[in-house]
XYZ file of N, CA and C in Angstrom:
648
model
N 27.133 78.705 16.160
C 26.981 78.228 17.534
C 28.278 77.595 18.014
N 28.877 78.110 19.091
C 30.112 77.566 19.614
C 29.845 76.239 20.317
N 30.861 75.382 20.293
C 30.770 74.089 20.945
C 31.208 74.200 22.397
N 30.737 73.261 23.207
C 31.263 73.082 24.548
C 32.110 71.820 24.545
N 33.236 71.855 25.224
C 34.201 70.763 25.207
C 34.268 70.105 26.578
N 34.040 68.785 26.603
C 34.199 67.991 27.821
C 35.263 66.929 27.557
N 36.276 66.885 28.411
C 37.307 65.851 28.342
C 37.185 64.986 29.591
N 36.951 63.694 29.399
C 36.800 62.790 30.538
C 37.961 61.805 30.580
N 38.285 61.353 31.791
C 39.421 60.451 32.016
C 38.963 59.278 32.870
N 39.135 58.065 32.337
C 38.810 56.849 33.081
C 40.086 56.053 33.322
N 39.947 54.875 33.944
C 41.109 54.034 34.210
C 42.030 54.590 35.270
N 41.490 55.383 36.193
C 42.302 56.030 37.222
C 42.589 55.043 38.346
N 43.870 54.867 38.661
C 44.262 53.948 39.722
C 45.737 54.073 40.017
N 46.249 53.279 40.942
C 47.657 53.391 41.324
C 48.620 53.208 40.161
N 48.336 52.275 39.254
C 49.265 51.981 38.170
C 49.250 53.042 37.068
N 48.191 53.819 36.997
C 48.091 54.832 35.936
C 48.192 56.252 36.482
N 48.453 56.386 37.771
C 48.392 57.699 38.405
C 49.344 58.698 37.766
N 50.570 58.271 37.463
C 51.533 59.202 36.859
C 51.037 59.710 35.509
N 50.425 58.830 34.714
C 49.897 59.241 33.403
C 48.726 60.198 33.570
N 47.882 59.920 34.557
C 46.742 60.805 34.818
C 47.230 62.206 35.199
N 48.204 62.247 36.098
C 48.732 63.538 36.549
C 49.407 64.278 35.404
N 50.099 63.545 34.543
C 50.777 64.172 33.404
C 49.768 64.793 32.437
N 48.682 64.081 32.165
C 47.664 64.629 31.267
C 47.019 65.869 31.881
N 46.681 65.784 33.156
C 46.079 66.940 33.824
C 47.008 68.138 33.783
N 48.319 67.908 33.980
C 49.283 69.004 33.945
C 49.375 69.622 32.549
N 49.263 68.782 31.508
C 49.311 69.299 30.136
C 48.064 70.098 29.795
N 46.932 69.736 30.382
C 45.689 70.449 30.109
C 45.572 71.741 30.918
N 46.344 71.841 31.998
C 46.263 73.026 32.849
C 46.485 74.332 32.111
N 47.593 74.490 31.361
C 47.815 75.741 30.630
C 46.746 76.019 29.576
N 46.059 74.978 29.143
C 44.981 75.137 28.162
C 43.652 75.502 28.838
N 43.647 75.498 30.171
C 42.446 75.796 30.973
C 41.309 74.834 30.658
N 41.673 73.572 30.517
C 40.695 72.518 30.231
C 40.590 71.612 31.460
N 39.461 71.637 32.172
C 39.290 70.748 33.314
C 38.968 69.332 32.849
N 39.130 68.384 33.753
C 38.803 66.996 33.463
C 37.534 66.580 34.187
N 36.779 65.703 33.547
C 35.724 64.965 34.236
C 36.317 63.602 34.575
N 36.527 63.349 35.857
C 37.224 62.158 36.322
C 36.217 61.030 36.545
N 36.300 59.985 35.717
C 35.383 58.853 35.809
C 35.948 57.869 36.832
N 35.324 57.825 37.995
C 35.896 57.155 39.158
C 35.160 55.859 39.470
N 35.925 54.783 39.643
C 35.432 53.536 40.233
C 36.066 53.459 41.622
N 35.325 53.714 42.687
C 35.950 53.918 44.001
C 36.826 52.762 44.463
N 36.421 51.533 44.206
C 37.209 50.397 44.685
C 38.527 50.243 43.925
N 38.679 50.909 42.791
C 39.896 50.787 41.983
C 40.886 51.927 42.227
N 40.511 52.922 43.022
C 41.356 54.108 43.154
C 42.637 53.857 43.935
N 42.543 53.160 45.060
C 43.723 52.967 45.898
C 44.345 54.301 46.265
N 45.664 54.398 46.127
C 46.360 55.634 46.520
C 46.054 56.799 45.580
N 45.361 56.541 44.469
C 44.991 57.626 43.555
C 43.854 58.476 44.106
N 43.215 58.024 45.170
C 42.070 58.772 45.698
C 42.467 60.160 46.165
N 43.680 60.297 46.730
C 44.126 61.623 47.189
C 44.306 62.559 46.004
N 44.831 62.048 44.898
C 44.986 62.865 43.692
C 43.627 63.308 43.168
N 42.642 62.419 43.191
C 41.299 62.776 42.734
C 40.726 63.874 43.618
N 40.908 63.756 44.923
C 40.418 64.806 45.819
C 41.092 66.145 45.516
N 42.385 66.123 45.274
C 43.114 67.356 44.948
C 42.610 67.959 43.643
N 42.403 67.115 42.644
C 41.909 67.608 41.362
C 40.495 68.173 41.499
N 39.664 67.529 42.295
C 38.307 68.041 42.509
C 38.347 69.427 43.148
N 39.279 69.634 44.071
C 39.415 70.944 44.710
C 39.870 72.009 43.728
N 40.531 71.588 42.644
C 41.007 72.524 41.624
C 39.986 72.763 40.513
N 38.843 72.069 40.580
C 37.791 72.324 39.599
C 37.446 71.173 38.684
N 38.171 70.064 38.775
C 37.769 68.896 37.995
C 36.487 68.306 38.571
N 35.738 67.601 37.730
C 34.482 66.999 38.156
C 34.702 65.527 38.494
N 34.061 65.059 39.559
C 34.102 63.652 39.928
C 32.804 63.002 39.446
N 32.953 61.951 38.647
C 31.818 61.258 38.040
C 31.902 59.783 38.412
N 30.834 59.227 38.943
C 30.820 57.805 39.276
C 30.770 56.994 37.992
N 31.609 55.948 37.931
C 31.766 55.153 36.716
C 31.485 53.695 37.052
N 30.709 53.001 36.200
C 30.477 51.581 36.462
C 29.200 51.058 35.838
N 28.732 49.891 36.341
C 27.483 49.240 35.919
C 27.451 49.003 34.418
N 28.217 48.019 33.968
C 28.385 47.816 32.532
C 27.271 47.016 31.867
N 26.466 46.282 32.650
C 25.475 45.408 32.035
C 24.380 46.194 31.330
N 24.141 45.866 30.064
C 23.174 46.605 29.262
C 21.736 46.377 29.726
N 21.451 45.210 30.322
C 20.076 44.878 30.712
C 19.898 44.832 32.221
N 20.721 45.555 32.936
C 20.655 45.552 34.391
C 19.320 46.132 34.860
N 18.533 45.367 35.639
C 17.246 45.893 36.110
C 17.435 46.958 37.188
N 16.394 47.733 37.410
C 16.487 48.873 38.316
C 16.843 48.454 39.741
N 16.269 47.349 40.209
C 16.536 46.927 41.593
C 18.013 46.603 41.794
N 18.589 45.817 40.879
C 19.999 45.461 40.995
C 20.892 46.685 40.815
N 20.535 47.549 39.879
C 21.306 48.780 39.694
C 21.284 49.621 40.962
N 20.127 49.676 41.610
C 20.017 50.440 42.847
C 20.921 49.905 43.947
N 21.003 48.588 44.064
C 21.883 47.986 45.072
C 23.350 48.330 44.789
N 23.730 48.234 43.520
C 25.107 48.546 43.150
C 25.430 50.020 43.372
N 24.470 50.882 43.070
C 24.685 52.315 43.288
C 24.811 52.627 44.778
N 23.997 51.958 45.596
C 24.085 52.157 47.041
C 25.469 51.769 47.545
N 25.977 50.618 47.076
C 27.308 50.186 47.480
C 28.392 51.146 47.027
N 28.266 51.656 45.802
C 29.261 52.595 45.285
C 29.231 53.900 46.075
N 28.040 54.346 46.437
C 27.928 55.577 47.228
C 28.593 55.409 48.596
N 28.416 54.244 49.209
C 29.061 53.970 50.501
C 30.580 54.027 50.346
N 31.092 53.428 49.280
C 32.531 53.457 49.028
C 33.026 54.878 48.772
N 32.256 55.649 48.034
C 32.649 57.038 47.765
C 32.674 57.840 49.060
N 31.658 57.685 49.902
C 31.617 58.400 51.175
C 32.823 58.043 52.045
N 33.219 56.771 51.999
C 34.318 56.301 52.844
C 35.642 56.953 52.472
N 35.788 57.361 51.219
C 37.049 57.991 50.800
C 36.887 59.501 50.578
N 35.750 60.029 51.010
C 35.572 61.469 50.993
C 35.292 62.070 49.639
N 34.629 61.319 48.756
C 34.290 61.824 47.431
C 32.774 61.812 47.244
N 32.290 62.785 46.478
C 30.868 62.896 46.173
C 30.687 62.948 44.665
N 29.594 62.376 44.200
C 29.280 62.449 42.767
C 27.778 62.348 42.580
N 27.222 63.246 41.765
C 25.811 63.137 41.401
C 25.649 62.990 39.885
N 26.777 62.738 39.210
C 26.779 62.469 37.774
C 27.352 61.073 37.560
N 26.811 60.354 36.593
C 27.184 58.954 36.368
C 27.553 58.733 34.911
N 28.572 57.900 34.691
C 28.952 57.481 33.340
C 29.070 55.964 33.340
N 28.299 55.268 32.521
C 28.342 53.806 32.528
C 29.606 53.262 31.878
N 30.053 52.116 32.343
C 31.115 51.386 31.650
C 30.595 50.958 30.292
N 31.489 50.856 29.331
C 31.120 50.492 27.970
C 30.115 51.474 27.379
N 29.917 52.591 28.088
C 29.206 53.747 27.531
C 27.715 53.523 27.297
N 27.136 52.480 27.871
C 25.699 52.245 27.703
C 25.063 52.041 29.072
N 23.980 52.762 29.360
C 23.227 52.587 30.599
C 21.898 51.924 30.286
N 21.562 50.876 31.032
C 20.290 50.196 30.817
C 19.143 51.092 31.272
N 17.924 50.854 30.756
C 16.766 51.608 31.261
C 16.617 51.465 32.770
N 16.903 50.275 33.297
C 16.833 50.075 34.742
C 17.842 50.917 35.484
N 19.030 51.047 34.920
C 20.058 51.889 35.538
C 19.616 53.345 35.567
N 19.018 53.824 34.484
C 18.544 55.208 34.453
C 17.477 55.445 35.510
N 16.573 54.487 35.686
C 15.547 54.608 36.728
C 16.186 54.647 38.114
N 17.167 53.759 38.343
C 17.828 53.710 39.642
C 18.616 54.982 39.914
N 19.263 55.510 38.898
C 20.017 56.752 39.070
C 19.101 57.887 39.510
N 17.964 58.017 38.861
C 17.018 59.077 39.236
C 16.517 58.875 40.666
N 16.228 57.633 41.027
C 15.744 57.337 42.374
C 16.789 57.678 43.426
N 18.063 57.486 43.088
C 19.146 57.743 44.030
C 19.693 59.171 43.908
N 18.917 60.049 43.296
C 19.195 61.490 43.265
C 20.420 61.865 42.443
N 20.786 61.043 41.458
C 21.770 61.491 40.494
C 21.095 62.476 39.543
N 21.840 63.462 39.091
C 21.242 64.512 38.267
C 21.385 64.267 36.777
N 22.457 63.550 36.367
C 22.667 63.320 34.937
C 23.469 62.054 34.700
N 23.349 61.563 33.471
C 24.067 60.366 33.044
C 24.716 60.653 31.698
N 26.024 60.436 31.612
C 26.775 60.677 30.375
C 27.075 59.333 29.720
N 26.333 58.995 28.662
C 26.564 57.726 27.983
C 27.265 57.959 26.650
N 27.270 56.963 25.797
C 28.047 57.052 24.559
C 27.540 58.116 23.606
N 26.267 58.454 23.702
C 25.647 59.303 22.691
C 25.178 60.659 23.200
N 25.033 60.806 24.516
C 24.427 62.029 25.030
C 24.699 62.180 26.514
N 24.454 63.388 27.019
C 24.424 63.652 28.454
C 22.964 63.867 28.819
N 22.432 62.969 29.630
C 20.997 62.938 29.911
C 20.677 63.568 31.263
N 19.733 64.484 31.270
C 19.230 65.083 32.504
C 18.210 64.124 33.088
N 18.499 63.580 34.267
C 17.640 62.547 34.845
C 16.380 63.123 35.475
N 16.346 64.425 35.670
C 15.146 65.048 36.207
C 14.111 65.322 35.130
N 14.562 65.824 33.982
C 13.633 66.203 32.913
C 13.517 65.145 31.818
N 14.513 64.261 31.734
C 14.518 63.279 30.652
C 15.090 63.818 29.352
N 15.456 65.096 29.315
C 16.030 65.670 28.107
C 17.518 65.323 28.004
N 18.051 65.416 26.807
C 19.447 65.037 26.588
C 20.135 66.043 25.686
N 21.389 66.315 26.006
C 22.267 67.049 25.103
C 23.052 66.018 24.306
N 22.793 65.933 23.006
C 23.417 64.906 22.195
C 24.863 65.264 21.871
N 25.700 64.268 21.836
C 27.112 64.461 21.516
C 27.848 63.151 21.667
N 28.324 62.580 20.566
C 28.985 61.283 20.598
C 30.374 61.404 21.209
N 30.767 60.361 21.943
C 32.113 60.312 22.502
C 33.155 60.076 21.411
N 34.269 60.785 21.497
C 35.410 60.550 20.619
C 36.536 59.998 21.488
N 37.069 58.827 21.104
C 37.958 58.121 22.016
C 39.067 57.390 21.279
N 40.132 57.125 22.043
C 41.145 56.139 21.671
C 40.851 54.915 22.532
N 40.205 53.908 21.966
C 39.682 52.841 22.813
C 40.283 51.470 22.567
N 40.738 51.161 21.357
C 41.179 49.806 21.055
C 42.682 49.692 21.266
N 43.074 49.193 22.429
C 44.486 49.134 22.776
C 45.278 48.233 21.841
N 44.614 47.208 21.278
C 45.326 46.256 20.437
C 45.681 46.822 19.065
N 45.037 47.908 18.669
C 45.266 48.410 17.315
C 45.549 49.914 17.286
N 46.103 50.427 18.385
C 46.385 51.859 18.434
C 47.492 52.209 17.439
N 47.386 53.320 16.773
C 48.418 53.737 15.832
C 48.131 55.124 15.318
N 48.914 55.535 14.318
C 48.803 56.888 13.784
C 47.430 57.153 13.197
N 46.849 56.171 12.514
C 45.528 56.377 11.924
C 44.478 56.630 12.997
N 44.592 55.917 14.112
C 43.634 56.132 15.197
C 43.805 57.520 15.793
N 45.048 57.980 15.876
C 45.290 59.341 16.376
C 44.648 60.367 15.451
N 44.850 60.214 14.156
C 44.279 61.149 13.195
C 42.755 61.106 13.232
N 42.202 59.907 13.399
C 40.742 59.779 13.448
C 40.170 60.552 14.618
N 40.848 60.485 15.774
C 40.384 61.236 16.939
C 40.415 62.730 16.671
N 41.506 63.216 16.102
C 41.649 64.652 15.841
C 40.609 65.119 14.825
N 40.440 64.379 13.735
C 39.477 64.785 12.706
C 38.048 64.758 13.225
N 37.698 63.724 13.987
C 36.340 63.630 14.523
C 36.062 64.775 15.493
N 37.059 65.106 16.311
C 36.894 66.215 17.251
C 36.735 67.535 16.510
N 37.533 67.743 15.484
C 37.439 68.982 14.704
C 36.068 69.111 14.057
N 35.571 68.026 13.498
C 34.259 68.057 12.853
C 33.161 68.387 13.851
N 33.233 67.781 15.029
C 32.235 68.052 16.057
C 32.294 69.500 16.529
N 33.500 70.016 16.761
C 33.635 71.392 17.243
C 33.151 72.401 16.207
N 33.392 72.121 14.925
C 32.922 73.033 13.873
C 31.402 73.111 13.848
N 30.756 72.002 14.115
C 29.291 71.958 14.065
C 28.644 72.690 15.232
N 29.378 72.844 16.325
C 28.799 73.440 17.520
C 28.124 72.377 18.355
N 27.506 72.789 19.445
C 26.877 71.819 20.339
C 27.887 71.283 21.340
N 27.870 69.982 21.542
C 28.698 69.349 22.565
C 29.782 68.491 21.917
N 31.036 68.772 22.249
C 32.175 67.983 21.787
C 32.752 67.244 22.984
N 32.892 65.913 22.850
C 33.313 65.092 23.984
C 34.504 64.217 23.607
N 35.573 64.332 24.382
C 36.752 63.489 24.223
C 36.891 62.651 25.487
N 37.006 61.344 25.333
C 37.203 60.488 26.495
C 38.529 59.755 26.368
N 39.231 59.651 27.481
C 40.573 59.076 27.515
C 40.608 57.981 28.580
N 41.111 56.812 28.214
C 41.388 55.762 29.192
C 42.863 55.874 29.555
N 43.149 56.100 30.843
C 44.538 56.302 31.276
C 45.426 55.120 30.916
N 44.837 53.940 30.776
C 45.634 52.757 30.428
C 46.155 52.826 29.001
N 45.581 53.703 28.178
C 46.067 53.878 26.805
C 47.235 54.853 26.705
N 47.449 55.633 27.747
C 48.394 56.739 27.631
C 49.853 56.310 27.619
N 50.130 55.030 27.873
C 51.513 54.571 27.793
C 51.940 54.328 26.345
N 50.987 54.277 25.428
C 51.308 53.975 24.033
C 51.869 55.216 23.336
N 52.875 55.033 22.498
C 53.473 56.182 21.803
C 52.427 56.958 21.000
N 52.416 58.245 21.195
C 51.523 59.091 20.418
C 50.149 59.287 21.011
N 49.749 58.464 21.982
C 48.384 58.567 22.510
C 48.162 59.900 23.223
N 49.085 60.259 24.108
C 48.955 61.518 24.835
C 48.912 62.691 23.863
N 49.804 62.689 22.865
C 49.838 63.795 21.917
C 48.571 63.855 21.089
N 48.015 62.685 20.740
C 46.769 62.670 19.980
C 45.642 63.327 20.758
N 45.576 63.035 22.055
C 44.544 63.648 22.895
C 44.749 65.157 22.955
N 45.973 65.588 23.158
C 46.240 67.025 23.231
C 45.974 67.708 21.893
N 46.309 67.038 20.798
C 46.014 67.612 19.480
C 44.508 67.763 19.278
N 43.748 66.766 19.747
C 42.286 66.839 19.625
C 41.733 67.988 20.465
N 42.256 68.151 21.670
C 41.836 69.272 22.517
C 42.175 70.595 21.846
N 43.387 70.696 21.310
C 43.820 71.949 20.692
C 42.966 72.305 19.479
N 42.593 71.311 18.680
C 41.773 71.613 17.500
C 40.372 72.056 17.921
N 39.857 71.479 19.008
C 38.559 71.933 19.513
C 38.642 73.366 20.021
N 39.711 73.681 20.751
C 39.881 75.048 21.251
C 40.068 76.034 20.106
N 40.745 75.594 19.041
C 40.942 76.459 17.879
C 39.624 76.798 17.196
N 38.630 75.932 17.378
C 37.290 76.194 16.848
C 36.384 76.850 17.897
N 37.029 77.449 18.907
C 36.321 78.227 19.940
C 35.423 77.389 20.830
N 35.740 76.101 20.980
C 34.993 75.289 21.940
C 35.307 75.769 23.357
N 34.290 75.840 24.195
C 34.445 76.313 25.569
C 34.612 75.122 26.507
N 35.751 75.002 27.194
C 35.970 73.864 28.087
C 35.011 73.880 29.277
N 34.485 72.711 29.625
C 33.611 72.576 30.775
C 33.706 71.142 31.279
N 32.867 70.768 32.222
C 32.817 69.396 32.729
C 31.376 68.906 32.684
N 31.196 67.618 32.925
C 29.841 67.079 32.959
C 29.016 67.706 34.078
N 29.668 68.064 35.162
C 28.944 68.653 36.298
C 28.496 70.073 35.983
N 29.327 70.843 35.278
C 29.015 72.244 34.995
C 28.271 72.440 33.676
N 28.131 71.386 32.897
C 27.417 71.507 31.622
C 25.971 71.921 31.879
N 25.470 72.964 31.218
C 24.093 73.398 31.461
C 23.098 72.291 31.111
N 22.037 72.205 31.905
C 20.989 71.230 31.614
C 20.267 71.652 30.339
N 19.944 70.692 29.478
C 19.317 71.046 28.215
C 17.875 71.484 28.384
N 17.481 72.470 27.580
C 16.068 72.845 27.497
C 15.361 72.032 26.436
N 16.171 71.484 25.535
C 15.656 70.604 24.498
C 16.828 69.769 24.005
N 16.552 68.694 23.292
C 17.612 67.869 22.734
C 18.339 68.650 21.642
N 19.672 68.539 21.624
C 20.490 69.242 20.651
C 21.200 68.224 19.780
N 21.139 68.416 18.470
C 21.754 67.470 17.545
C 23.269 67.498 17.681
N 23.898 66.325 17.513
C 25.363 66.237 17.594
C 25.983 66.732 16.316
């Protein structure tokens, strides 16, 4: 069973825009689209780049709501505000990715009520209409204080193992990490090893809805 590959990018904003554009340019020849995890109030002048990337096939994903125990009512208010901000800058999203990679049960209820179709958390991509999930753990370079060669190798090895197994392979990148030596290359090496195992690049928006839960 071949794997599907999703590469997501967070931390998009004016200060990281050059790094974001550089990563996207490196992925272009590999035909790997990005799922852009967007916090609308943080975009600033990066919003035009996000619009351009969306026109080229990247997916726009609303990012936020980090509280693990956020009740549905409060989550709904925050989602309404985020949607207003997205509309104001000409962006649309019906897929959501929580900060810190965990969505509260209340957030999931609010997302479904507000017509979001899926939620990509730390462990799975969840179909909010059916309740089914495609399982697949995120592979990331996340700890800025301890980034190094071992962390790069860990990302590559974890990605290779996931791609060999089939199912869903997910790499997530925080643009704020890309200034560190070796971080960009580690991400590209992880993408290349997934492609070498015949993983098919896609985005959270284009990922097929699951008919049943799939083991990671």
